Amino acid sequence: MSWTDERVELLKKLWGEGHSASQIAKELGGVTRNAVIGKVHRLGLSNRTAGTAPKPEPAPEPRPEPVAAPRAEPAARAAAPKAPPKAEPANVAEEAAPATEPRVVPHVRKPIIPAGQPLPPQPSANEISPEALAKMSEVEKKARRLGLMDLTERTCKWPVGDPATDDFWFCGLPAQPGKPYCEAHVAVAFQPMNARRNRRR
DNA sequence: CCCTGATTCGC
DNA sequence: GCGAATCAGG
């Protein structure tokens, strides 16, 4: 493969969008991340300040913490996340569709499993620890929202949303080595039969 | 260990 | 110019 105008163009675009060299290499195909980096340098756009203000800062996370503790035990480990079974509206900054549909979807999600992997929780099937669920929906907000083609051996392949709609993507966060999912999703997918139970302390 | 970009240097 | 090997860091 050679650096045709097209490929260089795509390289510039992706690099400008903050994609990593390895990601770009995969999207371009036929090149390694080294090749990409090398080219990036030769093009003189090593600094991602190409154009204007591409400062992909992760959305600031709300810190719910205001507990005006009157006077409690010093070492009180209040680790009781009230994870409501309701799925948080993991939305982005803006939503194109107003979605005035009367239809309410109360249950969690209905992920579709890539292949031969442990099945995610069926909403009505079994029970997952509230903590795991909470962590999961929390993570979905930070997910990279990868497309099918962006998945690699080390990206979380946890599907989110309805494949029939545009609102469908894969978690994409760093997967646990050897596992198909990231830490949070592994926690949900690989539920030890005795995960909950001896939780009391 | 996984990943990231940066640099070198033979081709 | 190209990119594998290597380096340096997270």
PDB file of C-alpha atoms (C1' of nucleotides) in Angstrom:
ATOM      1  CA  MET A   1       0.000   0.000   0.000  1.00  0.00           C
ATOM      2  CA  SER A   2       1.163   3.499  -0.644  1.00  0.00           C
ATOM      3  CA  TRP A   3       0.186   6.893   0.553  1.00  0.00           C
ATOM      4  CA  THR A   4      -2.252   7.995  -2.062  1.00  0.00           C
ATOM      5  CA  ASP A   5      -3.909  11.347  -1.773  1.00  0.00           C
ATOM      6  CA  GLU A   6      -7.011   9.645  -0.562  1.00  0.00           C
ATOM      7  CA  ARG A   7      -5.284   7.737   2.138  1.00  0.00           C
ATOM      8  CA  VAL A   8      -3.325  10.752   3.260  1.00  0.00           C
ATOM      9  CA  GLU A   9      -6.541  12.667   3.361  1.00  0.00           C
ATOM     10  CA  LEU A  10      -8.183  10.079   5.522  1.00  0.00           C
ATOM     11  CA  LEU A  11      -5.119   9.972   7.687  1.00  0.00           C
ATOM     12  CA  LYS A  12      -5.269  13.693   8.256  1.00  0.00           C
ATOM     13  CA  LYS A  13      -8.937  13.542   9.004  1.00  0.00           C
ATOM     14  CA  LEU A  14      -8.745  10.715  11.466  1.00  0.00           C
ATOM     15  CA  TRP A  15      -5.665  12.048  13.126  1.00  0.00           C
ATOM     16  CA  GLY A  16      -7.348  15.383  13.467  1.00  0.00           C
ATOM     17  CA  GLU A  17     -10.314  13.703  15.017  1.00  0.00           C
ATOM     18  CA  GLY A  18      -8.119  12.286  17.672  1.00  0.00           C
ATOM     19  CA  HIS A  19      -7.932   8.705  16.532  1.00  0.00           C
ATOM     20  CA  SER A  20      -4.848   6.869  17.668  1.00  0.00           C
ATOM     21  CA  ALA A  21      -2.201   5.783  15.246  1.00  0.00           C
ATOM     22  CA  SER A  22      -3.127   2.155  15.617  1.00  0.00           C
ATOM     23  CA  GLN A  23      -6.774   2.884  15.048  1.00  0.00           C
ATOM     24  CA  ILE A  24      -5.992   4.792  11.921  1.00  0.00           C
ATOM     25  CA  ALA A  25      -3.721   2.037  10.752  1.00  0.00           C
ATOM     26  CA  LYS A  26      -6.559  -0.421  11.050  1.00  0.00           C
ATOM     27  CA  GLU A  27      -9.015   1.802   9.290  1.00  0.00           C
ATOM     28  CA  LEU A  28      -6.661   2.481   6.467  1.00  0.00           C
ATOM     29  CA  GLY A  29      -5.554  -1.073   6.234  1.00  0.00           C
ATOM     30  CA  GLY A  30      -2.314  -2.256   4.779  1.00  0.00           C
ATOM     31  CA  VAL A  31      -0.221  -0.203   7.124  1.00  0.00           C
ATOM     32  CA  THR A  32       1.044  -0.508  10.643  1.00  0.00           C
ATOM     33  CA  ARG A  33       0.691   2.076  13.306  1.00  0.00           C
ATOM     34  CA  ASN A  34       4.374   2.793  12.854  1.00  0.00           C
ATOM     35  CA  ALA A  35       3.761   3.661   9.262  1.00  0.00           C
ATOM     36  CA  VAL A  36       0.979   5.947  10.321  1.00  0.00           C
ATOM     37  CA  ILE A  37       3.077   7.663  12.922  1.00  0.00           C
ATOM     38  CA  GLY A  38       5.933   8.008  10.538  1.00  0.00           C
ATOM     39  CA  LYS A  39       3.664   9.574   7.975  1.00  0.00           C
ATOM     40  CA  VAL A  40       2.093  11.832  10.505  1.00  0.00           C
ATOM     41  CA  HIS A  41       5.471  13.172  11.382  1.00  0.00           C
ATOM     42  CA  ARG A  42       6.545  13.604   7.834  1.00  0.00           C
ATOM     43  CA  LEU A  43       3.376  15.515   7.214  1.00  0.00           C
ATOM     44  CA  GLY A  44       4.317  17.666  10.124  1.00  0.00           C
ATOM     45  CA  LEU A  45       1.067  17.224  11.942  1.00  0.00           C
ATOM     46  CA  SER A  46       2.346  15.400  14.934  1.00  0.00           C
ATOM     47  CA  ASN A  47       0.737  17.911  17.155  1.00  0.00           C
ATOM     48  CA  ARG A  48      -2.958  17.227  16.956  1.00  0.00           C
ATOM     49  CA  THR A  49      -3.631  20.922  16.975  1.00  0.00           C
ATOM     50  CA  ALA A  50      -4.417  20.712  13.326  1.00  0.00           C
ATOM     51  CA  GLY A  51      -7.101  23.156  12.358  1.00  0.00           C
ATOM     52  CA  THR A  52      -8.835  24.322  15.461  1.00  0.00           C
ATOM     53  CA  ALA A  53      -9.432  23.251  18.942  1.00  0.00           C
ATOM     54  CA  PRO A  54      -9.645  19.518  18.767  1.00  0.00           C
ATOM     55  CA  LYS A  55      -9.428  19.053  22.446  1.00  0.00           C
ATOM     56  CA  PRO A  56     -11.356  15.853  22.973  1.00  0.00           C
ATOM     57  CA  GLU A  57     -11.718  16.099  26.682  1.00  0.00           C
ATOM     58  CA  PRO A  58     -13.900  13.472  28.226  1.00  0.00           C
ATOM     59  CA  ALA A  59     -17.112  14.940  29.492  1.00  0.00           C
ATOM     60  CA  PRO A  60     -16.763  16.142  33.033  1.00  0.00           C
ATOM     61  CA  GLU A  61     -18.380  13.769  35.365  1.00  0.00           C
ATOM     62  CA  PRO A  62     -20.880  14.944  37.902  1.00  0.00           C
ATOM     63  CA  ARG A  63     -19.712  14.377  41.411  1.00  0.00           C
ATOM     64  CA  PRO A  64     -22.559  13.554  43.691  1.00  0.00           C
ATOM     65  CA  GLU A  65     -21.023  13.866  47.073  1.00  0.00           C
ATOM     66  CA  PRO A  66     -22.664  16.484  49.174  1.00  0.00           C
ATOM     67  CA  VAL A  67     -23.352  14.619  52.317  1.00  0.00           C
ATOM     68  CA  ALA A  68     -23.537  17.051  55.147  1.00  0.00           C
ATOM     69  CA  ALA A  69     -22.564  14.420  57.555  1.00  0.00           C
ATOM     70  CA  PRO A  70     -23.660  15.454  60.994  1.00  0.00           C
ATOM     71  CA  ARG A  71     -21.430  13.155  62.888  1.00  0.00           C
ATOM     72  CA  ALA A  72     -20.934   9.657  61.821  1.00  0.00           C
ATOM     73  CA  GLU A  73     -18.467   6.926  62.421  1.00  0.00           C
ATOM     74  CA  PRO A  74     -15.028   7.838  61.199  1.00  0.00           C
ATOM     75  CA  ALA A  75     -14.502   4.704  59.221  1.00  0.00           C
ATOM     76  CA  ALA A  76     -17.982   4.327  57.958  1.00  0.00           C
ATOM     77  CA  ARG A  77     -17.821   2.762  54.573  1.00  0.00           C
ATOM     78  CA  ALA A  78     -21.142   3.756  53.159  1.00  0.00           C
ATOM     79  CA  ALA A  79     -20.899   1.816  49.996  1.00  0.00           C
ATOM     80  CA  ALA A  80     -24.505   1.439  49.173  1.00  0.00           C
ATOM     81  CA  PRO A  81     -25.024   2.675  45.638  1.00  0.00           C
ATOM     82  CA  LYS A  82     -28.712   2.677  45.094  1.00  0.00           C
ATOM     83  CA  ALA A  83     -28.575   1.402  41.613  1.00  0.00           C
ATOM     84  CA  PRO A  84     -32.009   1.663  40.226  1.00  0.00           C
ATOM     85  CA  PRO A  85     -32.736  -1.038  37.714  1.00  0.00           C
ATOM     86  CA  LYS A  86     -33.783   1.691  35.385  1.00  0.00           C
ATOM     87  CA  ALA A  87     -31.236   2.273  32.732  1.00  0.00           C
ATOM     88  CA  GLU A  88     -29.758   5.704  32.728  1.00  0.00           C
ATOM     89  CA  PRO A  89     -30.304   7.626  29.560  1.00  0.00           C
ATOM     90  CA  ALA A  90     -26.790   7.374  28.352  1.00  0.00           C
ATOM     91  CA  ASN A  91     -27.043  10.196  25.964  1.00  0.00           C
ATOM     92  CA  VAL A  92     -24.571  12.537  24.470  1.00  0.00           C
ATOM     93  CA  ALA A  93     -24.514  16.260  24.372  1.00  0.00           C
ATOM     94  CA  GLU A  94     -27.338  16.563  21.997  1.00  0.00           C
ATOM     95  CA  GLU A  95     -30.016  14.336  20.747  1.00  0.00           C
ATOM     96  CA  ALA A  96     -31.119  14.731  17.183  1.00  0.00           C
ATOM     97  CA  ALA A  97     -34.454  13.088  17.600  1.00  0.00           C
ATOM     98  CA  PRO A  98     -36.878  14.438  20.130  1.00  0.00           C
ATOM     99  CA  ALA A  99     -38.214  10.971  20.428  1.00  0.00           C
ATOM    100  CA  THR A 100     -41.669  11.754  21.565  1.00  0.00           C
ATOM    101  CA  GLU A 101     -42.557   8.179  21.388  1.00  0.00           C
ATOM    102  CA  PRO A 102     -44.959   7.195  24.088  1.00  0.00           C
ATOM    103  CA  ARG A 103     -43.214   3.918  24.278  1.00  0.00           C
ATOM    104  CA  VAL A 104     -41.151   3.694  27.392  1.00  0.00           C
ATOM    105  CA  VAL A 105     -38.407   1.191  27.711  1.00  0.00           C
ATOM    106  CA  PRO A 106     -38.044   0.403  31.360  1.00  0.00           C
ATOM    107  CA  HIS A 107     -35.810  -2.570  31.194  1.00  0.00           C
ATOM    108  CA  VAL A 108     -32.081  -2.502  30.807  1.00  0.00           C
ATOM    109  CA  ARG A 109     -30.786  -3.205  27.378  1.00  0.00           C
ATOM    110  CA  LYS A 110     -31.070  -6.115  25.134  1.00  0.00           C
ATOM    111  CA  PRO A 111     -27.546  -6.646  23.895  1.00  0.00           C
ATOM    112  CA  ILE A 112     -26.761  -9.063  21.179  1.00  0.00           C
ATOM    113  CA  ILE A 113     -23.798 -11.234  21.766  1.00  0.00           C
ATOM    114  CA  PRO A 114     -21.028 -11.257  19.176  1.00  0.00           C
ATOM    115  CA  ALA A 115     -20.186 -14.903  19.375  1.00  0.00           C
ATOM    116  CA  GLY A 116     -19.885 -17.739  21.766  1.00  0.00           C
ATOM    117  CA  GLN A 117     -19.577 -15.551  24.783  1.00  0.00           C
ATOM    118  CA  PRO A 118     -21.392 -15.542  28.054  1.00  0.00           C
ATOM    119  CA  LEU A 119     -24.798 -14.066  27.723  1.00  0.00           C
ATOM    120  CA  PRO A 120     -25.472 -10.680  29.201  1.00  0.00           C
ATOM    121  CA  PRO A 121     -28.296 -10.523  31.657  1.00  0.00           C
ATOM    122  CA  GLN A 122     -31.737 -10.980  30.294  1.00  0.00           C
ATOM    123  CA  PRO A 123     -33.833  -8.314  31.899  1.00  0.00           C
ATOM    124  CA  SER A 124     -36.327 -10.729  33.196  1.00  0.00           C
ATOM    125  CA  ALA A 125     -34.091 -13.712  33.447  1.00  0.00           C
ATOM    126  CA  ASN A 126     -31.697 -13.313  36.263  1.00  0.00           C
ATOM    127  CA  GLU A 127     -30.510 -10.865  38.815  1.00  0.00           C
ATOM    128  CA  ILE A 128     -27.303  -8.958  38.667  1.00  0.00           C
ATOM    129  CA  SER A 129     -25.796  -7.171  41.547  1.00  0.00           C
ATOM    130  CA  PRO A 130     -27.032  -3.590  41.573  1.00  0.00           C
ATOM    131  CA  GLU A 131     -23.490  -2.449  41.856  1.00  0.00           C
ATOM    132  CA  ALA A 132     -22.472  -4.172  38.690  1.00  0.00           C
ATOM    133  CA  LEU A 133     -25.457  -2.806  36.847  1.00  0.00           C
ATOM    134  CA  ALA A 134     -24.817   0.659  38.107  1.00  0.00           C
ATOM    135  CA  LYS A 135     -21.221   0.468  37.094  1.00  0.00           C
ATOM    136  CA  MET A 136     -22.243  -0.811  33.736  1.00  0.00           C
ATOM    137  CA  SER A 137     -24.615   1.985  32.892  1.00  0.00           C
ATOM    138  CA  GLU A 138     -22.080   4.365  34.242  1.00  0.00           C
ATOM    139  CA  VAL A 139     -19.459   3.004  31.968  1.00  0.00           C
ATOM    140  CA  GLU A 140     -21.740   3.237  29.003  1.00  0.00           C
ATOM    141  CA  LYS A 141     -21.507   6.966  29.281  1.00  0.00           C
ATOM    142  CA  LYS A 142     -17.788   6.832  28.883  1.00  0.00           C
ATOM    143  CA  ALA A 143     -17.828   4.155  26.266  1.00  0.00           C
ATOM    144  CA  ARG A 144     -16.028   4.828  23.066  1.00  0.00           C
ATOM    145  CA  ARG A 145     -19.119   3.840  21.126  1.00  0.00           C
ATOM    146  CA  LEU A 146     -17.301   1.915  18.484  1.00  0.00           C
ATOM    147  CA  GLY A 147     -18.765   0.579  15.329  1.00  0.00           C
ATOM    148  CA  LEU A 148     -18.557  -3.055  14.440  1.00  0.00           C
ATOM    149  CA  MET A 149     -15.502  -2.462  12.332  1.00  0.00           C
ATOM    150  CA  ASP A 150     -13.634  -0.729  15.091  1.00  0.00           C
ATOM    151  CA  LEU A 151     -13.589  -3.667  17.407  1.00  0.00           C
ATOM    152  CA  THR A 152     -10.321  -5.389  18.076  1.00  0.00           C
ATOM    153  CA  GLU A 153      -9.168  -8.225  20.224  1.00  0.00           C
ATOM    154  CA  ARG A 154      -8.732  -5.812  23.073  1.00  0.00           C
ATOM    155  CA  THR A 155     -11.761  -3.609  22.857  1.00  0.00           C
ATOM    156  CA  CYS A 156     -14.865  -4.313  24.845  1.00  0.00           C
ATOM    157  CA  LYS A 157     -17.428  -5.900  22.571  1.00  0.00           C
ATOM    158  CA  TRP A 158     -20.380  -5.195  24.769  1.00  0.00           C
ATOM    159  CA  PRO A 159     -23.215  -4.101  22.527  1.00  0.00           C
ATOM    160  CA  VAL A 160     -25.389  -1.223  23.568  1.00  0.00           C
ATOM    161  CA  GLY A 161     -28.657  -0.137  22.138  1.00  0.00           C
ATOM    162  CA  ASP A 162     -30.840  -1.537  19.446  1.00  0.00           C
ATOM    163  CA  PRO A 163     -29.043  -2.761  16.354  1.00  0.00           C
ATOM    164  CA  ALA A 164     -32.107  -1.840  14.353  1.00  0.00           C
ATOM    165  CA  THR A 165     -31.585   1.799  15.117  1.00  0.00           C
ATOM    166  CA  ASP A 166     -28.776   4.263  14.855  1.00  0.00           C
ATOM    167  CA  ASP A 167     -28.477   4.191  18.569  1.00  0.00           C
ATOM    168  CA  PHE A 168     -26.333   1.132  18.541  1.00  0.00           C
ATOM    169  CA  TRP A 169     -22.690   0.791  19.348  1.00  0.00           C
ATOM    170  CA  PHE A 170     -20.128  -1.225  21.170  1.00  0.00           C
ATOM    171  CA  CYS A 171     -18.589  -0.219  24.450  1.00  0.00           C
ATOM    172  CA  GLY A 172     -15.077  -0.225  23.076  1.00  0.00           C
ATOM    173  CA  LEU A 173     -13.298   0.459  26.315  1.00  0.00           C
ATOM    174  CA  PRO A 174     -10.138  -1.515  26.979  1.00  0.00           C
ATOM    175  CA  ALA A 175     -11.117  -5.126  27.373  1.00  0.00           C
ATOM    176  CA  GLN A 176      -9.698  -7.365  29.988  1.00  0.00           C
ATOM    177  CA  PRO A 177      -6.873  -9.396  28.528  1.00  0.00           C
ATOM    178  CA  GLY A 178      -8.342 -12.598  27.231  1.00  0.00           C
ATOM    179  CA  LYS A 179     -11.871 -11.410  27.780  1.00  0.00           C
ATOM    180  CA  PRO A 180     -14.247  -9.927  25.275  1.00  0.00           C
ATOM    181  CA  TYR A 181     -15.399  -7.183  27.584  1.00  0.00           C
ATOM    182  CA  CYS A 182     -14.057  -4.384  29.700  1.00  0.00           C
ATOM    183  CA  GLU A 183     -13.906  -4.676  33.416  1.00  0.00           C
ATOM    184  CA  ALA A 184     -17.361  -3.337  34.064  1.00  0.00           C
ATOM    185  CA  HIS A 185     -19.005  -5.555  31.489  1.00  0.00           C
ATOM    186  CA  VAL A 186     -17.038  -8.567  32.493  1.00  0.00           C
ATOM    187  CA  ALA A 187     -18.450  -8.035  35.930  1.00  0.00           C
ATOM    188  CA  VAL A 188     -21.920  -8.335  34.537  1.00  0.00           C
ATOM    189  CA  ALA A 189     -21.272 -11.052  32.025  1.00  0.00           C
ATOM    190  CA  PHE A 190     -19.233 -13.317  34.223  1.00  0.00           C
ATOM    191  CA  GLN A 191     -21.321 -13.464  37.314  1.00  0.00           C
ATOM    192  CA  PRO A 192     -19.988 -15.955  39.759  1.00  0.00           C
ATOM    193  CA  MET A 193     -22.903 -17.945  41.022  1.00  0.00           C
ATOM    194  CA  ASN A 194     -22.128 -16.776  44.467  1.00  0.00           C
ATOM    195  CA  ALA A 195     -21.282 -13.219  43.570  1.00  0.00           C
ATOM    196  CA  ARG A 196     -23.979 -11.798  45.743  1.00  0.00           C
ATOM    197  CA  ARG A 197     -24.810 -13.462  48.932  1.00  0.00           C
ATOM    198  CA  ASN A 198     -21.940 -12.961  51.248  1.00  0.00           C
ATOM    199  CA  ARG A 199     -21.882  -9.334  50.621  1.00  0.00           C
ATOM    200  CA  ARG A 200     -22.810  -8.307  54.113  1.00  0.00           C
ATOM    201  CA  ARG A 201     -20.015  -7.118  56.186  1.00  0.00           C
TER     202      ARG A 201
ATOM    203  C1'  DC B   1       0.941  -6.524  29.899  1.00  0.00           C
ATOM    204  C1'  DC B   2      -1.623  -3.439  27.354  1.00  0.00           C
ATOM    205  C1'  DC B   3      -1.330   0.807  25.089  1.00  0.00           C
ATOM    206  C1'  DT B   4       0.373   5.629  23.350  1.00  0.00           C
ATOM    207  C1'  DG B   5       3.410   8.713  20.261  1.00  0.00           C
ATOM    208  C1'  DA B   6       8.574   9.833  19.000  1.00  0.00           C
ATOM    209  C1'  DT B   7      12.800   8.843  16.897  1.00  0.00           C
ATOM    210  C1'  DT B   8      16.211   6.504  14.330  1.00  0.00           C
ATOM    211  C1'  DC B   9      18.110   4.734  10.288  1.00  0.00           C
ATOM    212  C1'  DG B  10      18.617   1.222   6.513  1.00  0.00           C
ATOM    213  C1'  DC B  11      16.178   0.759   2.544  1.00  0.00           C
TER     214       DC B  11
ATOM    215  C1'  DG C   1       9.735   9.000   1.383  1.00  0.00           C
ATOM    216  C1'  DC C   2       8.939   4.875   3.817  1.00  0.00           C
ATOM    217  C1'  DG C   3       8.300   2.088   7.950  1.00  0.00           C
ATOM    218  C1'  DA C   4      10.356  -1.637  11.260  1.00  0.00           C
ATOM    219  C1'  DA C   5      12.783  -1.368  15.198  1.00  0.00           C
ATOM    220  C1'  DT C   6      13.432   0.916  18.972  1.00  0.00           C
ATOM    221  C1'  DC C   7      12.749   4.239  22.535  1.00  0.00           C
ATOM    222  C1'  DA C   8      10.121   6.578  26.180  1.00  0.00           C
ATOM    223  C1'  DG C   9       6.218   7.052  28.665  1.00  0.00           C
ATOM    224  C1'  DG C  10       1.176   5.803  30.829  1.00  0.00           C
TER     225       DG C  10
END
